[in-house]
Short mmCIF file of C-alpha atoms and ligand atoms in Angstrom, two decimals:
data_model
loop_
_atom_site.label_atom_id
_atom_site.label_comp_id
_atom_site.label_asym_id
_atom_site.label_seq_id
_atom_site.Cartn_x
_atom_site.Cartn_y
_atom_site.Cartn_z
CA MET A 1 8.00 17.00 -22.45
CA ARG A 2 4.82 15.49 -23.80
CA PHE A 3 3.69 12.99 -21.18
CA ILE A 4 1.61 9.92 -21.72
CA VAL A 5 0.32 7.96 -18.74
CA GLN A 6 0.04 4.23 -19.37
CA LYS A 7 -1.74 2.12 -16.76
CA PHE A 8 -1.49 -1.66 -16.84
CA GLY A 9 -3.97 -3.77 -14.88
CA GLY A 10 -3.19 -6.92 -12.94
CA THR A 11 -3.79 -9.41 -15.76
CA SER A 12 -1.63 -7.31 -18.09
CA VAL A 13 1.49 -7.90 -16.00
CA ALA A 14 0.69 -11.45 -14.89
CA THR A 15 3.48 -13.38 -16.66
CA PRO A 16 7.05 -12.70 -17.86
CA GLU A 17 5.83 -12.85 -21.48
CA LEU A 18 3.11 -10.29 -20.78
CA ARG A 19 5.56 -8.01 -19.01
CA GLU A 20 7.69 -8.11 -22.17
CA ARG A 21 4.59 -7.07 -24.13
CA VAL A 22 3.97 -4.27 -21.67
CA ALA A 23 7.58 -3.11 -22.00
CA GLY A 24 7.05 -3.10 -25.77
CA LYS A 25 4.04 -0.77 -25.43
CA ILE A 26 5.99 1.57 -23.16
CA ILE A 27 9.02 1.66 -25.45
CA ALA A 28 6.76 2.24 -28.47
CA ALA A 29 5.25 5.30 -26.74
CA LYS A 30 8.74 6.59 -26.01
CA GLU A 31 9.76 6.10 -29.63
CA GLU A 32 6.67 8.08 -30.71
CA GLY A 33 8.14 11.00 -28.79
CA TYR A 34 6.11 10.77 -25.59
CA THR A 35 7.55 10.70 -22.09
CA PRO A 36 5.86 7.63 -20.61
CA VAL A 37 4.81 7.55 -16.98
CA VAL A 38 3.63 4.05 -16.18
CA VAL A 39 1.16 2.99 -13.49
CA VAL A 40 0.99 -0.66 -12.52
CA SER A 41 -1.45 -2.77 -10.55
CA ALA A 42 -0.47 -5.78 -8.47
CA ILE A 43 0.41 -8.89 -10.46
CA GLY A 44 -2.49 -11.17 -11.40
CA ARG A 45 -5.88 -11.82 -9.84
CA ALA A 46 -7.04 -13.61 -6.67
CA GLY A 47 -5.01 -16.76 -6.17
CA ASP A 48 -1.85 -15.43 -7.80
CA PRO A 49 0.85 -15.09 -5.15
CA TYR A 50 1.28 -11.30 -5.16
CA ALA A 51 -2.25 -10.22 -6.12
CA THR A 52 -4.06 -7.80 -3.81
CA ASP A 53 -6.80 -10.31 -2.99
CA THR A 54 -4.16 -12.86 -2.06
CA LEU A 55 -2.56 -10.39 0.34
CA ILE A 56 -5.97 -9.62 1.86
CA ASN A 57 -6.72 -13.32 2.36
CA PHE A 58 -3.31 -13.88 3.86
CA ALA A 59 -3.84 -11.02 6.29
CA ARG A 60 -7.27 -12.33 7.29
CA GLN A 61 -5.88 -15.78 7.97
CA ALA A 62 -2.89 -14.48 9.86
CA HIS A 63 -4.85 -12.02 11.94
CA ARG A 64 -8.60 -11.59 11.72
CA ASP A 65 -8.85 -8.00 12.86
CA LEU A 66 -5.89 -6.32 11.25
CA SER A 67 -6.40 -2.57 11.56
CA ALA A 68 -7.20 -0.58 8.45
CA ARG A 69 -3.86 1.21 8.71
CA GLU A 70 -1.81 -1.98 8.79
CA MET A 71 -4.02 -3.50 6.10
CA ASP A 72 -3.13 -0.60 3.80
CA LEU A 73 0.58 -1.09 4.45
CA LEU A 74 0.21 -4.73 3.54
CA MET A 75 -1.98 -4.11 0.49
CA SER A 76 0.43 -1.51 -0.85
CA CYS A 77 3.07 -4.25 -1.29
CA GLY A 78 1.42 -5.82 -4.35
CA GLU A 79 2.00 -2.77 -6.55
CA ILE A 80 5.52 -2.33 -5.19
CA ILE A 81 6.44 -5.85 -6.26
CA SER A 82 4.83 -5.37 -9.65
CA GLY A 83 6.48 -1.97 -10.25
CA VAL A 84 9.94 -3.12 -9.26
CA VAL A 85 9.66 -6.05 -11.64
CA MET A 86 8.49 -3.80 -14.50
CA ALA A 87 11.36 -1.38 -13.92
CA ALA A 88 13.76 -4.32 -14.08
CA VAL A 89 12.27 -5.53 -17.39
CA LEU A 90 12.71 -2.07 -18.93
CA GLN A 91 16.25 -1.71 -17.61
CA LYS A 92 17.14 -5.09 -19.06
CA ALA A 93 15.78 -3.93 -22.42
CA GLY A 94 18.22 -1.03 -22.25
CA HIS A 95 15.80 1.70 -21.17
CA PRO A 96 16.65 3.56 -17.97
CA ALA A 97 13.69 3.21 -15.62
CA VAL A 98 12.92 4.04 -12.02
CA PHE A 99 10.18 2.76 -9.76
CA LEU A 100 8.37 5.07 -7.32
CA THR A 101 5.86 4.16 -4.62
CA GLY A 102 2.74 6.31 -4.43
CA ALA A 103 4.39 8.32 -1.66
CA GLN A 104 7.60 8.82 -3.65
CA ALA A 105 5.53 9.86 -6.65
CA GLY A 106 3.78 12.56 -4.60
CA ILE A 107 0.29 11.05 -4.55
CA ILE A 108 -1.23 12.84 -1.55
CA THR A 109 -4.47 11.43 -0.14
CA ASP A 110 -6.83 11.98 2.74
CA GLY A 111 -6.56 9.63 5.72
CA SER A 112 -9.44 7.23 4.96
CA TYR A 113 -7.57 3.94 5.00
CA ASN A 114 -8.76 1.38 2.42
CA GLU A 115 -10.80 4.02 0.56
CA ALA A 116 -8.56 7.07 0.46
CA ARG A 117 -9.18 9.90 -1.98
CA ILE A 118 -6.39 11.61 -3.84
CA LEU A 119 -6.26 15.24 -2.73
CA LYS A 120 -3.39 16.36 -4.91
CA VAL A 121 -0.30 15.25 -6.73
CA LYS A 122 3.13 16.75 -6.12
CA PRO A 123 4.83 15.76 -9.36
CA GLU A 124 8.33 17.17 -8.63
CA ASN A 125 10.01 13.81 -8.18
CA ILE A 126 8.41 12.37 -11.32
CA LEU A 127 9.45 15.46 -13.30
CA LYS A 128 12.99 15.23 -12.01
CA GLN A 129 13.34 11.56 -12.92
CA ALA A 130 11.73 12.08 -16.32
CA LYS A 131 14.10 14.98 -17.08
CA GLU A 132 16.98 12.60 -16.40
CA GLY A 133 15.59 10.49 -19.24
CA LYS A 134 14.12 7.74 -17.11
CA ILE A 135 10.87 5.94 -17.65
CA VAL A 136 9.00 6.44 -14.39
CA ILE A 137 6.97 3.51 -13.05
CA VAL A 138 4.51 4.43 -10.31
CA ALA A 139 2.72 2.04 -7.95
CA GLY A 140 -1.01 2.31 -8.56
CA PHE A 141 -3.72 2.12 -5.90
CA GLN A 142 -1.69 3.82 -3.16
CA GLY A 143 -0.77 7.18 -1.75
CA VAL A 144 0.37 8.93 1.38
CA THR A 145 -1.23 11.40 3.75
CA GLU A 146 0.41 14.74 4.53
CA ASP A 147 1.54 13.04 7.76
CA GLY A 148 3.32 10.26 5.92
CA GLU A 149 0.77 7.49 6.48
CA ILE A 150 0.47 4.99 3.62
CA THR A 151 -3.08 4.64 2.25
CA THR A 152 -4.79 2.64 -0.49
CA LEU A 153 -7.50 3.90 -2.82
CA GLY A 154 -10.03 1.05 -2.94
CA ARG A 155 -11.03 -1.19 -5.85
CA GLY A 156 -9.99 0.13 -9.24
CA GLY A 157 -7.67 2.57 -7.47
CA SER A 158 -4.87 2.23 -10.01
CA ASP A 159 -7.14 3.82 -12.61
CA THR A 160 -7.53 6.75 -10.26
CA THR A 161 -3.76 7.01 -9.81
CA ALA A 162 -3.32 7.12 -13.59
CA ALA A 163 -6.01 9.76 -13.99
CA ALA A 164 -4.56 11.98 -11.27
CA LEU A 165 -1.09 11.73 -12.80
CA GLY A 166 -2.56 12.48 -16.23
CA VAL A 167 -4.00 15.73 -14.89
CA ALA A 168 -0.90 16.65 -12.85
CA LEU A 169 1.39 16.12 -15.85
CA ASN A 170 -1.09 17.50 -18.38
CA ALA A 171 -0.63 14.29 -20.32
CA ALA A 172 -1.52 13.92 -23.99
CA TYR A 173 -3.38 10.71 -23.10
CA VAL A 174 -4.19 8.49 -20.17
CA ASP A 175 -4.11 4.97 -21.56
CA ILE A 176 -5.79 2.25 -19.50
CA TYR A 177 -4.45 -1.08 -20.72
CA THR A 178 -6.49 -4.11 -19.74
CA ASP A 179 -7.56 -7.59 -20.85
CA VAL A 180 -10.36 -6.55 -23.22
CA GLU A 181 -10.38 -4.65 -26.52
CA GLY A 182 -11.79 -1.47 -25.04
CA ILE A 183 -15.09 -0.33 -23.65
CA MET A 184 -17.55 -2.81 -24.98
CA THR A 185 -21.27 -2.85 -25.61
CA ALA A 186 -21.56 -5.38 -22.75
CA ASP A 187 -19.28 -7.36 -20.47
CA PRO A 188 -17.52 -9.75 -22.87
CA ARG A 189 -17.50 -12.40 -20.15
CA ILE A 190 -21.29 -12.55 -20.56
CA VAL A 191 -21.95 -11.55 -24.17
CA ASP A 192 -19.85 -13.24 -26.85
CA GLY A 193 -20.90 -10.73 -29.47
CA ALA A 194 -19.98 -7.63 -27.42
CA GLN A 195 -18.24 -5.04 -29.58
CA ALA A 196 -15.55 -2.56 -28.63
CA LEU A 197 -16.82 1.01 -28.99
CA GLU A 198 -14.57 3.29 -31.01
CA LYS A 199 -15.46 6.44 -29.10
CA VAL A 200 -17.50 7.23 -26.03
CA THR A 201 -18.00 10.38 -24.02
CA TYR A 202 -16.88 10.86 -20.43
CA ASP A 203 -20.53 10.92 -19.43
CA GLU A 204 -21.31 7.67 -21.17
CA ILE A 205 -18.44 5.82 -19.56
CA CYS A 206 -19.24 7.25 -16.11
CA GLN A 207 -22.80 6.01 -16.50
CA LEU A 208 -21.64 2.59 -17.68
CA ALA A 209 -19.21 2.32 -14.78
CA HIS A 210 -21.75 3.41 -12.17
CA GLU A 211 -24.14 0.77 -13.51
CA GLY A 212 -21.59 -1.99 -13.14
CA ALA A 213 -19.28 -1.92 -16.18
CA LYS A 214 -16.21 -1.59 -14.02
CA VAL A 215 -13.74 -1.55 -16.87
CA VAL A 216 -12.56 1.89 -15.71
CA HIS A 217 -13.18 3.33 -12.27
CA PRO A 218 -15.73 6.17 -12.49
CA ARG A 219 -13.63 8.33 -10.19
CA ALA A 220 -10.79 8.14 -12.71
CA VAL A 221 -13.10 9.39 -15.43
CA GLU A 222 -14.33 12.23 -13.23
CA ILE A 223 -10.72 13.32 -12.69
CA VAL A 224 -9.62 13.35 -16.34
CA MET A 225 -12.79 15.03 -17.52
CA GLN A 226 -12.11 18.05 -15.30
CA ARG A 227 -9.18 18.88 -17.52
CA ASN A 228 -10.39 17.31 -20.72
CA ILE A 229 -7.52 14.83 -20.85
CA PRO A 230 -8.40 12.15 -23.41
CA LEU A 231 -8.52 8.64 -22.02
CA ARG A 232 -8.09 5.47 -24.02
CA VAL A 233 -9.06 1.98 -22.95
CA ARG A 234 -6.93 -0.52 -24.83
CA SER A 235 -5.88 -4.12 -24.84
CA THR A 236 -2.45 -5.25 -23.66
CA PHE A 237 -3.00 -8.44 -25.60
CA SER A 238 -3.47 -6.89 -29.06
CA ASP A 239 -2.53 -3.80 -31.05
CA THR A 240 -6.06 -2.54 -31.75
CA PRO A 241 -6.73 1.17 -31.11
CA GLY A 242 -9.21 0.54 -28.27
CA THR A 243 -11.81 3.07 -27.15
CA LEU A 244 -11.23 6.81 -27.06
CA VAL A 245 -13.04 8.64 -24.26
CA THR A 246 -13.47 12.39 -24.64
CA SER A 247 -16.01 15.12 -24.02
CA SER A 248 -19.32 15.03 -25.80
CA GLY A 249 -20.67 16.39 -29.02
CA GLU A 250 -17.57 18.39 -29.87
CA VAL A 251 -15.16 18.39 -32.70
CA TYR A 252 -12.19 16.60 -31.27
CA ARG A 253 -8.82 17.02 -32.95
CA GLY A 254 -10.40 17.31 -36.37
CA THR A 255 -12.88 14.46 -36.10
CA ILE A 256 -16.57 14.94 -35.52
CA ASP A 257 -18.00 13.14 -32.56
CA ILE A 258 -20.52 10.60 -33.77
CA THR A 259 -21.47 9.20 -30.40
CA ARG A 260 -24.09 11.85 -29.76
CA ASP A 261 -26.94 10.12 -31.53
CA ARG A 262 -26.43 6.67 -30.15
CA THR A 263 -29.59 5.62 -28.32
CA ILE A 264 -27.94 3.00 -26.16
CA THR A 265 -24.21 2.75 -25.48
CA GLY A 266 -24.14 -0.52 -23.63
CA ILE A 267 -25.78 -3.06 -21.38
CA THR A 268 -24.53 -3.43 -17.80
CA GLN A 269 -25.21 -5.59 -14.80
CA ILE A 270 -24.77 -5.48 -11.02
CA PRO A 271 -25.21 -8.82 -9.24
CA ASN A 272 -25.64 -9.50 -5.52
CA LEU A 273 -28.53 -7.22 -4.66
CA VAL A 274 -31.36 -7.79 -2.21
CA GLN A 275 -34.76 -6.20 -2.68
CA PHE A 276 -36.76 -4.88 0.28
CA LYS A 277 -40.46 -4.10 0.23
CA VAL A 278 -41.37 -2.26 3.38
CA ALA A 279 -44.99 -1.68 4.31
CA THR A 280 -45.40 1.78 5.77
CA GLU A 281 -49.10 1.02 6.13
CA GLU A 282 -50.68 4.28 7.21
CA THR A 283 -51.32 6.83 4.51
CA GLY A 284 -51.41 10.57 5.03
CA THR A 285 -49.24 12.38 7.57
CA GLU A 286 -48.78 9.29 9.72
CA GLY A 287 -47.43 7.32 6.76
CA LEU A 288 -45.11 10.15 5.73
CA THR A 289 -43.62 10.29 9.20
CA ARG A 290 -43.01 6.56 9.10
CA GLN A 291 -41.38 6.79 5.70
CA ARG A 292 -39.15 9.60 6.88
CA ARG A 293 -38.14 7.50 9.89
CA LEU A 294 -37.37 4.54 7.66
CA PHE A 295 -35.00 6.45 5.39
CA LYS A 296 -33.40 8.22 8.32
CA SER A 297 -32.62 5.07 10.26
CA LEU A 298 -31.04 3.43 7.22
CA ALA A 299 -29.08 6.55 6.30
CA LEU A 300 -27.73 6.89 9.85
CA SER A 301 -26.32 3.39 9.62
CA GLY A 302 -24.45 4.28 6.42
CA ILE A 303 -26.33 1.76 4.27
CA SER A 304 -26.83 3.04 0.78
CA LEU A 305 -30.07 2.30 -0.98
CA ASP A 306 -30.55 1.98 -4.68
CA PHE A 307 -33.55 1.53 -6.88
CA ILE A 308 -35.92 3.39 -4.57
CA ASN A 309 -39.64 3.55 -5.35
CA VAL A 310 -41.91 5.26 -2.87
CA TYR A 311 -45.64 4.50 -2.83
CA PRO A 312 -48.28 5.87 -0.44
CA ASP A 313 -48.17 2.76 1.75
CA GLU A 314 -44.98 1.02 0.69
CA VAL A 315 -41.31 1.71 0.04
CA VAL A 316 -39.30 -0.53 -2.28
CA PHE A 317 -35.52 -0.46 -2.59
CA THR A 318 -32.44 -2.62 -2.96
CA VAL A 319 -29.23 -2.89 -0.95
CA LYS A 320 -25.99 -4.74 -1.59
CA GLU A 321 -25.98 -8.34 -0.43
CA ASP A 322 -23.22 -7.81 2.13
CA VAL A 323 -25.33 -5.35 4.16
CA TRP A 324 -28.80 -6.83 3.78
CA GLN A 325 -28.88 -8.47 7.21
CA LYS A 326 -27.82 -5.24 8.84
CA ALA A 327 -30.56 -3.41 6.94
CA ALA A 328 -33.14 -6.02 7.93
CA GLN A 329 -32.12 -5.68 11.60
CA ILE A 330 -32.40 -1.91 11.52
CA LEU A 331 -35.86 -2.08 9.96
CA GLU A 332 -37.00 -4.61 12.51
CA ASN A 333 -35.67 -2.51 15.39
CA ALA A 334 -37.51 0.48 14.00
CA GLY A 335 -40.73 -1.54 13.91
CA PHE A 336 -41.08 -2.07 10.16
CA LYS A 337 -42.26 -5.21 8.43
CA ALA A 338 -40.12 -5.93 5.38
CA GLY A 339 -40.53 -8.45 2.59
CA VAL A 340 -37.12 -9.52 1.37
CA THR A 341 -36.18 -10.95 -2.05
CA PRO A 342 -32.59 -12.16 -2.00
CA ASP A 343 -30.40 -12.99 -5.02
CA CYS A 344 -31.39 -10.16 -7.31
CA ALA A 345 -29.42 -8.38 -10.01
CA LYS A 346 -29.77 -5.07 -11.73
CA VAL A 347 -29.52 -4.99 -15.49
CA ALA A 348 -29.37 -1.64 -17.23
CA ALA A 349 -29.43 -0.18 -20.71
CA VAL A 350 -27.28 2.93 -20.65
CA GLY A 351 -27.17 5.70 -23.20
CA ALA A 352 -27.31 9.47 -23.24
CA GLY A 353 -29.17 9.37 -26.55
CA MET A 354 -32.21 7.58 -25.16
CA THR A 355 -33.58 10.72 -23.57
CA GLY A 356 -36.94 11.40 -25.10
CA VAL A 357 -36.77 8.38 -27.40
CA PRO A 358 -40.12 6.67 -27.01
CA GLY A 359 -40.50 2.95 -26.67
CA VAL A 360 -37.20 2.01 -25.04
CA MET A 361 -38.86 0.68 -21.91
CA ALA A 362 -41.43 -1.15 -24.02
CA ALA A 363 -38.65 -2.79 -26.01
CA ILE A 364 -36.90 -3.85 -22.81
CA VAL A 365 -40.05 -5.38 -21.39
CA GLU A 366 -40.69 -7.16 -24.65
CA ALA A 367 -37.13 -8.52 -24.89
CA LEU A 368 -37.23 -9.84 -21.32
CA THR A 369 -40.72 -11.34 -21.35
CA ARG A 370 -39.89 -13.11 -24.60
CA GLU A 371 -37.21 -14.92 -22.58
CA ASN A 372 -39.57 -15.55 -19.66
CA ILE A 373 -37.54 -13.29 -17.42
CA GLN A 374 -39.55 -11.83 -14.58
CA ILE A 375 -39.08 -8.12 -13.95
CA LEU A 376 -39.13 -7.45 -10.21
CA GLN A 377 -38.82 -3.72 -10.49
CA ALA A 378 -38.05 -1.19 -13.20
CA ASN A 379 -37.14 2.46 -13.39
CA ASP A 380 -35.53 5.01 -15.63
CA SER A 381 -33.52 8.19 -15.45
CA TYR A 382 -32.14 10.65 -17.94
CA THR A 383 -29.60 8.22 -19.40
CA THR A 384 -30.43 4.81 -17.98
CA ILE A 385 -33.27 2.35 -17.92
CA TRP A 386 -32.83 -0.44 -15.45
CA VAL A 387 -34.66 -3.52 -14.34
CA LEU A 388 -34.27 -5.73 -11.32
CA VAL A 389 -34.32 -9.45 -12.08
CA LYS A 390 -33.50 -12.65 -10.25
CA ARG A 391 -29.75 -13.28 -10.10
CA GLU A 392 -30.22 -16.54 -12.03
CA ASP A 393 -31.72 -14.55 -14.92
CA MET A 394 -28.99 -11.91 -15.02
CA GLU A 395 -26.81 -13.29 -17.81
CA LYS A 396 -29.84 -14.19 -19.89
CA ALA A 397 -31.25 -10.69 -19.42
CA VAL A 398 -27.99 -9.01 -20.42
CA ARG A 399 -27.82 -11.15 -23.56
CA ALA A 400 -31.47 -10.47 -24.40
CA LEU A 401 -31.04 -6.70 -24.11
CA HIS A 402 -27.78 -6.81 -26.04
CA ARG A 403 -29.54 -8.67 -28.83
CA GLN A 404 -32.46 -6.24 -28.73
CA PHE A 405 -30.46 -3.03 -28.86
CA MET A 406 -26.88 -3.65 -29.92
CA GLU A 407 -27.11 -6.39 -32.52
CA SER A 408 -29.79 -5.01 -34.82
P1 ADP B 1 -7.77 -4.47 -14.82
O1 ADP B 1 -7.29 -5.54 -13.91
O2 ADP B 1 -6.98 -4.36 -16.08
O3 ADP B 1 -7.99 -3.16 -14.15
P2 ADP B 1 -10.62 -4.92 -14.71
O4 ADP B 1 -11.02 -6.31 -14.33
O5 ADP B 1 -10.70 -3.86 -13.68
O6 ADP B 1 -9.17 -4.99 -15.37
O7 ADP B 1 -11.49 -4.43 -15.95
C1 ADP B 1 -11.55 -5.21 -17.14
C2 ADP B 1 -12.76 -6.13 -17.13
O8 ADP B 1 -13.95 -5.36 -17.13
C3 ADP B 1 -12.89 -7.02 -18.34
O9 ADP B 1 -12.16 -8.21 -18.21
C4 ADP B 1 -14.40 -7.23 -18.47
O10 ADP B 1 -14.80 -8.52 -18.06
C5 ADP B 1 -15.00 -6.22 -17.53
N1 ADP B 1 -16.08 -5.45 -18.14
C6 ADP B 1 -17.32 -5.30 -17.63
N2 ADP B 1 -18.09 -4.57 -18.43
C7 ADP B 1 -17.33 -4.22 -19.49
C8 ADP B 1 -17.56 -3.43 -20.67
N3 ADP B 1 -18.75 -2.85 -20.92
N4 ADP B 1 -16.54 -3.28 -21.54
C9 ADP B 1 -15.34 -3.85 -21.29
N5 ADP B 1 -15.06 -4.59 -20.20
C10 ADP B 1 -16.04 -4.78 -19.31
MG1 MG B 2 -9.58 -2.32 -12.98
#
């Protein structure tokens, strides 16, 4: 059997008409000779009756402090509803189909409720059902511990389910179907002229995802790349080929990879950041001790810092908005004076080909100052150059960089 894993996101299965479309894509794969294994997310987005966010809000209203374990049981229902409905649509179209929960599909996770990691997949049940000629539909975003506890995988978890199944079944492809044409040069909700990329490497998409382009969960990419399983990001709403994601710089199935020389792959953004500027005052040994204490106290509290710049008498970093008050409290308790800039956003230009290319930072600064966008902080790494701007400038900054690098 030549498996193909097809994952459909929440918007892809939102209406009866769309579910017919989805069934069409599954049946088409079957007719091409593949054995489809389908992963579904919960139906719709926040506000829709069976969407995950709706279940979370319901739980919070019903009972403020629902335990993580019970929360996972509740959250796992969205994908069960969605999967059962999809199986019914396929059956009605005359294609034998069976729905499996994460547990029934053999998705084994660790016990971290809400954020569980897939440890392994026991594919026996899927294989058995597939051998009987059935299209297997698997609930995304959920698994089970070795002790039989139901867990969920965190945001974007259905992508991870699809990736793990792709590896376990040695699938020809893992296809991530969503509401955009593929991996694009920027978030199409911000940039009208964003283009779908024909091919990207695993590394490029991981970078994009880590910098905020959450079209595919980075963990999912890390899983498929271990076994070189090609991933495609495609639209449920059209029949375009989408974006092929494979390893870098290699000849892939007869075609030469042309992505290698691309300076910049895409522009990304992460909103809701808060910048801290902490005076460590003393220089020399005294200052170093204070800086060490600062990082240690924040690390102990589990707050992750981004965008860190260390100067002799000052440390600058950002944290996510939802933890900034906690961070401020910790710093105060430890005796530090911190300047805080709320409502910031990180905008990044990402591309493996920019390494050693001179002038990228200069071009970024030029593009942003031309638009009167203030740069609060800037930094670069091997594959990314990023700037911190005010949240209100975020969209404008993304558009300016897209124009500068992707539209010329
Ligand atoms: P799904 O529910 O199908 O998993 P997601 O919302 O997780 O869909 O991911 C698709 C969304 O990702 C798109 O609607 C788009 O707004 C957003 N997105 C952000 N950056 C990019 C990008 N560079 N390319 C494509 N989509 C992007
Ligand atoms: Mg998603």
